[in-house]
GROMACS .gro file of N, CA and C in nm:
model
  393
    1GLN      N    1   9.603  15.040  13.835
    1GLN     CA    2   9.622  15.173  13.704
    1GLN      C    3   9.638  15.257  13.624
    2LEU      N    4   9.672  15.266  13.548
    2LEU     CA    5   9.750  15.319  13.401
    2LEU      C    6   9.707  15.467  13.499
    3GLN      N    7   9.819  15.529  13.437
    3GLN     CA    8   9.810  15.759  13.485
    3GLN      C    9   9.951  15.772  13.397
    4LEU      N   10   9.934  15.927  13.319
    4LEU     CA   11  10.000  15.903  13.272
    4LEU      C   12  10.075  16.083  13.289
    5VAL      N   13  10.189  16.124  13.274
    5VAL     CA   14  10.209  16.221  13.404
    5VAL      C   15  10.289  16.258  13.240
    6GLU      N   16  10.229  16.443  13.150
    6GLU     CA   17  10.366  16.464  13.089
    6GLU      C   18  10.443  16.569  13.209
    7SER      N   19  10.537  16.640  13.082
    7SER     CA   20  10.664  16.704  13.111
    7SER      C   21  10.717  16.797  12.980
    8GLY      N   22  10.776  16.936  12.992
    8GLY     CA   23  10.841  16.877  12.900
    8GLY      C   24  10.842  17.013  12.866
    9GLY      N   25  10.629  17.119  12.915
    9GLY     CA   26  10.640  17.232  12.898
    9GLY      C   27  10.720  17.339  12.931
   10GLY      N   28  10.740  17.423  12.846
   10GLY     CA   29  10.745  17.629  12.897
   10GLY      C   30  10.788  17.702  12.811
   11LEU      N   31  10.808  17.827  12.779
   11LEU     CA   32  10.839  17.953  12.712
   11LEU      C   33  10.941  17.864  12.617
   12VAL      N   34  10.922  17.920  12.468
   12VAL     CA   35  10.974  17.921  12.363
   12VAL      C   36  11.013  18.025  12.286
   13GLN      N   37  11.072  18.110  12.223
   13GLN     CA   38  11.049  18.167  12.132
   13GLN      C   39  11.048  18.101  12.006
   14PRO      N   40  10.944  18.165  11.904
   14PRO     CA   41  10.885  18.152  11.793
   14PRO      C   42  10.981  18.093  11.702
   15GLY      N   43  10.995  17.950  11.638
   15GLY     CA   44  11.131  17.938  11.555
   15GLY      C   45  11.155  17.809  11.687
   16GLY      N   46  11.150  17.834  11.819
   16GLY     CA   47  11.217  17.676  11.878
   16GLY      C   48  11.190  17.582  11.913
   17SER      N   49  11.198  17.526  11.987
   17SER     CA   50  11.143  17.342  11.945
   17SER      C   51  11.171  17.309  12.100
   18LEU      N   52  11.087  17.251  12.158
   18LEU     CA   53  11.061  17.167  12.292
   18LEU      C   54  10.970  17.066  12.264
   19ARG      N   55  11.044  16.970  12.336
   19ARG     CA   56  11.022  16.764  12.400
   19ARG      C   57  10.931  16.773  12.496
   20LEU      N   58  10.819  16.689  12.457
   20LEU     CA   59  10.728  16.676  12.562
   20LEU      C   60  10.713  16.546  12.589
   21SER      N   61  10.735  16.496  12.646
   21SER     CA   62  10.739  16.376  12.737
   21SER      C   63  10.515  16.326  12.807
   22CYS      N   64  10.560  16.221  12.777
   22CYS     CA   65  10.422  16.137  12.882
   22CYS      C   66  10.495  16.020  12.874
   23ALA      N   67  10.460  16.042  13.058
   23ALA     CA   68  10.544  15.882  13.123
   23ALA      C   69  10.384  15.831  13.200
   24ALA      N   70  10.444  15.696  13.175
   24ALA     CA   71  10.290  15.633  13.193
   24ALA      C   72  10.313  15.556  13.369
   25SER      N   73  10.313  15.526  13.442
   25SER     CA   74  10.297  15.415  13.552
   25SER      C   75  10.184  15.363  13.518
   26GLY      N   76  10.204  15.237  13.668
   26GLY     CA   77  10.083  15.134  13.638
   26GLY      C   78  10.058  15.006  13.530
   27GLY      N   79  10.134  15.062  13.445
   27GLY     CA   80  10.062  15.015  13.307
   27GLY      C   81  10.132  15.007  13.159
   28ALA      N   82  10.163  14.956  13.117
   28ALA     CA   83  10.253  14.952  12.999
   28ALA      C   84  10.168  15.050  12.862
   29LEU      N   85  10.276  15.116  12.799
   29LEU     CA   86  10.180  15.219  12.735
   29LEU      C   87  10.238  15.160  12.563
   30ASP      N   88  10.288  15.034  12.537
   30ASP     CA   89  10.324  14.927  12.451
   30ASP      C   90  10.214  14.988  12.336
   31TYR      N   91  10.094  14.812  12.396
   31TYR     CA   92   9.974  14.796  12.332
   31TYR      C   93   9.930  14.828  12.348
   32LEU      N   94   9.909  14.992  12.398
   32LEU     CA   95   9.791  15.127  12.324
   32LEU      C   96   9.891  15.245  12.226
   33THR      N   97   9.772  15.236  12.189
   33THR     CA   98   9.759  15.417  12.081
   33THR      C   99   9.743  15.507  12.121
   34ILE      N  100   9.823  15.608  12.115
   34ILE     CA  101   9.868  15.694  12.233
   34ILE      C  102   9.795  15.823  12.137
   35GLY      N  103   9.753  15.886  12.215
   35GLY     CA  104   9.736  16.029  12.123
   35GLY      C  105   9.817  16.164  12.247
   36TRP      N  106   9.819  16.260  12.176
   36TRP     CA  107   9.899  16.385  12.257
   36TRP      C  108   9.761  16.466  12.165
   37PHE      N  109   9.734  16.591  12.215
   37PHE     CA  110   9.633  16.687  12.183
   37PHE      C  111   9.628  16.879  12.269
   38ARG      N  112   9.539  16.899  12.250
   38ARG     CA  113   9.570  17.056  12.257
   38ARG      C  114   9.486  17.101  12.349
   39GLN      N  115   9.530  17.239  12.342
   39GLN     CA  116   9.393  17.324  12.432
   39GLN      C  117   9.421  17.442  12.485
   40ALA      N  118   9.400  17.535  12.347
   40ALA     CA  119   9.512  17.668  12.332
   40ALA      C  120   9.401  17.777  12.435
   41PRO      N  121   9.381  17.883  12.500
   41PRO     CA  122   9.256  17.951  12.560
   41PRO      C  123   9.181  17.968  12.459
   42GLY      N  124   9.046  17.986  12.517
   42GLY     CA  125   8.910  18.016  12.473
   42GLY      C  126   8.860  17.893  12.374
   43LYS      N  127   8.950  17.810  12.316
   43LYS     CA  128   8.972  17.708  12.215
   43LYS      C  129   8.901  17.627  12.273
   44GLU      N  130   8.839  17.531  12.180
   44GLU     CA  131   8.818  17.337  12.144
   44GLU      C  132   8.921  17.272  12.170
   45ARG      N  133   8.959  17.176  12.268
   45ARG     CA  134   9.075  17.075  12.254
   45ARG      C  135   9.072  16.955  12.140
   46GLU      N  136   9.176  16.985  12.046
   46GLU     CA  137   9.228  16.902  11.934
   46GLU      C  138   9.305  16.802  11.925
   47GLY      N  139   9.287  16.730  11.827
   47GLY     CA  140   9.375  16.655  11.852
   47GLY      C  141   9.569  16.705  11.707
   48VAL      N  142   9.619  16.645  11.786
   48VAL     CA  143   9.809  16.672  11.712
   48VAL      C  144   9.844  16.616  11.698
   49SER      N  145   9.860  16.497  11.731
   49SER     CA  146   9.921  16.336  11.723
   49SER      C  147   9.887  16.238  11.738
   50CYS      N  148   9.940  16.137  11.689
   50CYS     CA  149   9.883  16.006  11.812
   50CYS      C  150   9.979  15.854  11.692
   51ILE      N  151  10.028  15.764  11.785
   51ILE     CA  152  10.132  15.714  11.735
   51ILE      C  153  10.067  15.473  11.786
   52THR      N  154  10.044  15.489  11.660
   52THR     CA  155   9.961  15.369  11.741
   52THR      C  156  10.088  15.238  11.820
   53ALA      N  157  10.065  15.104  11.829
   53ALA     CA  158  10.028  15.106  11.925
   53ALA      C  159  10.107  14.936  11.885
   54LEU      N  160  10.261  14.891  11.936
   54LEU     CA  161  10.306  14.853  11.833
   54LEU      C  162  10.275  14.673  11.781
   55SER      N  163  10.187  14.679  11.860
   55SER     CA  164  10.126  14.556  11.815
   55SER      C  165  10.060  14.548  11.696
   56ASP      N  166  10.013  14.672  11.662
   56ASP     CA  167   9.930  14.705  11.545
   56ASP      C  168   9.968  14.657  11.378
   57VAL      N  169   9.960  14.576  11.314
   57VAL     CA  170  10.089  14.596  11.199
   57VAL      C  171  10.058  14.662  11.099
   58ARG      N  172   9.895  14.735  11.093
   58ARG     CA  173   9.925  14.838  11.030
   58ARG      C  174  10.029  14.952  11.037
   59GLY      N  175  10.050  14.917  11.148
   59GLY     CA  176  10.164  15.069  11.235
   59GLY      C  177  10.166  15.204  11.179
   60GLY      N  178  10.213  15.275  11.189
   60GLY     CA  179  10.196  15.456  11.141
   60GLY      C  180  10.142  15.531  11.293
   61THR      N  181  10.160  15.676  11.243
   61THR     CA  182  10.141  15.816  11.300
   61THR      C  183  10.044  15.890  11.294
   62TYR      N  184   9.973  15.919  11.347
   62TYR     CA  185   9.891  16.086  11.250
   62TYR      C  186   9.914  16.233  11.303
   63TYR      N  187   9.948  16.355  11.249
   63TYR     CA  188   9.953  16.441  11.238
   63TYR      C  189   9.857  16.530  11.223
   64ALA      N  190   9.809  16.675  11.251
   64ALA     CA  191   9.721  16.775  11.226
   64ALA      C  192   9.820  16.801  11.110
   65ASP      N  193   9.725  16.855  11.025
   65ASP     CA  194   9.795  16.963  10.944
   65ASP      C  195   9.857  17.070  10.991
   66SER      N  196   9.748  17.127  11.087
   66SER     CA  197   9.869  17.243  11.154
   66SER      C  198  10.014  17.240  11.269
   67VAL      N  199  10.043  17.071  11.241
   67VAL     CA  200  10.183  17.082  11.283
   67VAL      C  201  10.225  16.968  11.188
   68LYS      N  202  10.227  16.924  11.099
   68LYS     CA  203  10.272  16.836  10.988
   68LYS      C  204  10.408  16.875  10.960
   69GLY      N  205  10.506  16.797  10.958
   69GLY     CA  206  10.630  16.906  10.895
   69GLY      C  207  10.655  16.905  11.009
   70ARG      N  208  10.666  16.993  11.133
   70ARG     CA  209  10.695  17.006  11.235
   70ARG      C  210  10.746  16.908  11.354
   71PHE      N  211  10.560  16.872  11.397
   71PHE     CA  212  10.618  16.811  11.517
   71PHE      C  213  10.680  16.658  11.461
   72THR      N  214  10.707  16.546  11.506
   72THR     CA  215  10.717  16.407  11.581
   72THR      C  216  10.683  16.342  11.677
   73ILE      N  217  10.539  16.228  11.719
   73ILE     CA  218  10.557  16.145  11.726
   73ILE      C  219  10.636  15.981  11.728
   74SER      N  220  10.729  16.008  11.889
   74SER     CA  221  10.762  15.871  11.919
   74SER      C  222  10.798  15.762  12.029
   75ARG      N  223  10.791  15.647  12.029
   75ARG     CA  224  10.700  15.588  12.224
   75ARG      C  225  10.911  15.534  12.156
   76ASP      N  226  10.941  15.510  12.378
   76ASP     CA  227  11.049  15.445  12.394
   76ASP      C  228  10.967  15.348  12.529
   77ASN      N  229  10.973  15.236  12.471
   77ASN     CA  230  10.896  15.159  12.524
   77ASN      C  231  11.023  15.098  12.697
   78ALA      N  232  11.150  15.109  12.587
   78ALA     CA  233  11.241  15.069  12.773
   78ALA      C  234  11.182  15.189  12.875
   79GLN      N  235  11.153  15.259  12.835
   79GLN     CA  236  11.108  15.404  12.957
   79GLN      C  237  10.919  15.410  12.985
   80ASN      N  238  10.886  15.335  12.926
   80ASN     CA  239  10.731  15.336  12.918
   80ASN      C  240  10.679  15.513  12.855
   81ALA      N  241  10.733  15.563  12.775
   81ALA     CA  242  10.651  15.684  12.724
   81ALA      C  243  10.652  15.644  12.589
   82VAL      N  244  10.549  15.788  12.566
   82VAL     CA  245  10.620  15.884  12.460
   82VAL      C  246  10.611  16.000  12.439
   83TYR      N  247  10.674  16.030  12.336
   83TYR     CA  248  10.690  16.184  12.354
   83TYR      C  249  10.711  16.262  12.181
   84LEU      N  250  10.707  16.374  12.216
   84LEU     CA  251  10.636  16.514  12.119
   84LEU      C  252  10.757  16.611  12.080
   85GLN      N  253  10.781  16.513  11.973
   85GLN     CA  254  10.895  16.657  11.980
   85GLN      C  255  10.847  16.799  11.866
   86MET      N  256  10.843  16.870  11.925
   86MET     CA  257  10.763  17.013  11.844
   86MET      C  258  10.932  17.117  11.785
   87ASN      N  259  10.917  17.150  11.658
   87ASN     CA  260  11.041  17.215  11.603
   87ASN      C  261  10.952  17.384  11.548
   88SER      N  262  11.001  17.390  11.526
   88SER     CA  263  10.938  17.519  11.458
   88SER      C  264  10.832  17.609  11.472
   89LEU      N  265  10.830  17.604  11.620
   89LEU     CA  266  10.747  17.619  11.719
   89LEU      C  267  10.665  17.717  11.670
   90LYS      N  268  10.479  17.752  11.672
   90LYS     CA  269  10.438  17.900  11.640
   90LYS      C  270  10.350  17.960  11.758
   91PRO      N  271  10.359  18.152  11.726
   91PRO     CA  272  10.288  18.143  11.851
   91PRO      C  273  10.122  18.056  11.925
   92GLU      N  274  10.089  18.036  11.732
   92GLU     CA  275   9.968  17.964  11.784
   92GLU      C  276   9.961  17.805  11.831
   93ASP      N  277  10.052  17.802  11.845
   93ASP     CA  278  10.088  17.634  11.946
   93ASP      C  279  10.059  17.625  12.035
   94THR      N  280  10.124  17.799  12.082
   94THR     CA  281  10.010  17.835  12.257
   94THR      C  282   9.932  17.756  12.271
   95ALA      N  283   9.934  17.661  12.404
   95ALA     CA  284   9.831  17.585  12.442
   95ALA      C  285   9.885  17.482  12.589
   96VAL      N  286   9.791  17.437  12.628
   96VAL     CA  287   9.798  17.311  12.741
   96VAL      C  288   9.852  17.183  12.655
   97TYR      N  289   9.873  17.115  12.653
   97TYR     CA  290   9.918  16.946  12.555
   97TYR      C  291   9.906  16.862  12.660
   98TYR      N  292   9.830  16.786  12.676
   98TYR     CA  293   9.778  16.644  12.704
   98TYR      C  294   9.825  16.523  12.657
   99CYS      N  295   9.848  16.450  12.718
   99CYS     CA  296   9.831  16.266  12.611
   99CYS      C  297   9.770  16.210  12.685
  100ALA      N  298   9.723  16.133  12.607
  100ALA     CA  299   9.590  16.050  12.648
  100ALA      C  300   9.596  15.893  12.565
  101ALA      N  301   9.562  15.762  12.650
  101ALA     CA  302   9.535  15.708  12.641
  101ALA      C  303   9.401  15.622  12.643
  102PRO      N  304   9.410  15.510  12.507
  102PRO     CA  305   9.269  15.438  12.536
  102PRO      C  306   9.273  15.298  12.591
  103SER      N  307   9.135  15.289  12.639
  103SER     CA  308   9.091  15.168  12.722
  103SER      C  309   9.043  15.063  12.675
  104THR      N  310   9.125  15.017  12.550
  104THR     CA  311   9.168  14.867  12.452
  104THR      C  312   9.253  14.943  12.389
  105PRO      N  313   9.318  14.850  12.366
  105PRO     CA  314   9.434  14.863  12.276
  105PRO      C  315   9.404  14.809  12.134
  106VAL      N  316   9.227  14.842  12.166
  106VAL     CA  317   9.168  14.695  11.970
  106VAL      C  318   9.196  14.919  11.914
  107ALA      N  319   9.206  15.027  12.005
  107ALA     CA  320   9.155  15.168  11.930
  107ALA      C  321   9.279  15.181  11.873
  108ASN      N  322   9.248  15.267  11.786
  108ASN     CA  323   9.409  15.282  11.608
  108ASN      C  324   9.347  15.441  11.624
  109CYS      N  325   9.463  15.532  11.590
  109CYS     CA  326   9.465  15.719  11.594
  109CYS      C  327   9.305  15.796  11.535
  110VAL      N  328   9.264  15.645  11.444
  110VAL     CA  329   9.168  15.737  11.411
  110VAL      C  330   9.070  15.714  11.563
  111ASP      N  331   9.040  15.632  11.597
  111ASP     CA  332   8.991  15.605  11.738
  111ASP      C  333   8.997  15.760  11.817
  112VAL      N  334   9.114  15.699  11.794
  112VAL     CA  335   9.181  15.828  11.942
  112VAL      C  336   9.225  15.943  11.892
  113VAL      N  337   9.234  16.018  11.777
  113VAL     CA  338   9.214  16.122  11.766
  113VAL      C  339   9.068  16.147  11.746
  114ASN      N  340   8.941  16.057  11.751
  114ASN     CA  341   8.817  16.160  11.752
  114ASN      C  342   8.814  16.100  11.894
  115TYR      N  343   8.862  16.116  12.024
  115TYR     CA  344   8.807  16.061  12.121
  115TYR      C  345   8.677  15.940  12.147
  116ARG      N  346   8.759  15.842  12.093
  116ARG     CA  347   8.686  15.723  12.138
  116ARG      C  348   8.739  15.612  12.185
  117TYR      N  349   8.656  15.593  12.269
  117TYR     CA  350   8.753  15.517  12.438
  117TYR      C  351   8.837  15.594  12.462
  118LEU      N  352   8.899  15.680  12.441
  118LEU     CA  353   8.962  15.789  12.577
  118LEU      C  354   8.934  15.715  12.693
  119GLU      N  355   9.021  15.714  12.780
  119GLU     CA  356   8.980  15.656  12.872
  119GLU      C  357   9.054  15.777  13.075
  120VAL      N  358   9.251  15.735  13.015
  120VAL     CA  359   9.322  15.797  13.094
  120VAL      C  360   9.428  15.906  13.060
  121TRP      N  361   9.433  16.023  13.070
  121TRP     CA  362   9.509  16.191  13.032
  121TRP      C  363   9.514  16.192  13.134
  122GLY      N  364   9.624  16.323  13.144
  122GLY     CA  365   9.748  16.391  13.168
  122GLY      C  366   9.727  16.522  13.276
  123GLN      N  367   9.775  16.520  13.338
  123GLN     CA  368   9.703  16.612  13.417
  123GLN      C  369   9.774  16.767  13.286
  124GLY      N  370   9.819  16.730  13.150
  124GLY     CA  371   9.882  16.812  13.111
  124GLY      C  372   9.967  16.982  13.128
  125THR      N  373  10.091  17.018  13.003
  125THR     CA  374  10.175  17.046  13.016
  125THR      C  375  10.187  17.175  12.944
  126LEU      N  376  10.228  17.320  12.976
  126LEU     CA  377  10.156  17.382  12.975
  126LEU      C  378  10.256  17.467  12.816
  127VAL      N  379  10.239  17.459  12.690
  127VAL     CA  380  10.376  17.534  12.587
  127VAL      C  381  10.297  17.668  12.571
  128THR      N  382  10.389  17.775  12.586
  128THR     CA  383  10.398  17.893  12.539
  128THR      C  384  10.463  17.899  12.454
  129VAL      N  385  10.444  18.006  12.396
  129VAL     CA  386  10.529  18.052  12.214
  129VAL      C  387  10.558  18.205  12.225
  130SER      N  388  10.598  18.230  12.255
  130SER     CA  389  10.619  18.445  12.219
  130SER      C  390  10.796  18.510  12.291
  131SER      N  391  10.745  18.593  12.139
  131SER     CA  392  10.874  18.663  12.184
  131SER      C  393  10.888  18.793  12.329
   0.00000   0.00000   0.00000
């Protein structure tokens, strides 16, 4: 059974960088579209970024407007992991960050960021941006 574990969160000053990891066990990530989500205190969970499965000939990534140009999503199939490089961090990026995988390889980023087919969630990693 697929399990996801996030890591890499922490306290960082505004303008700093962090790299979050989403490591998988019990299954391969390369045939799945993977999403990163975040939930700030008192706010709803939101989709931050997404990367399509390797088999998706359309390919591609998705970024929320709030992180576009600052965050980069990538995958390392050898490591069976997906990463979120976060640069130029702002206090409003403070949140618990989660990665999630769908139950089917047919799910694309439109599905994932709209919570369709999502089945597996990690436990989350806290990112705090503060001086």
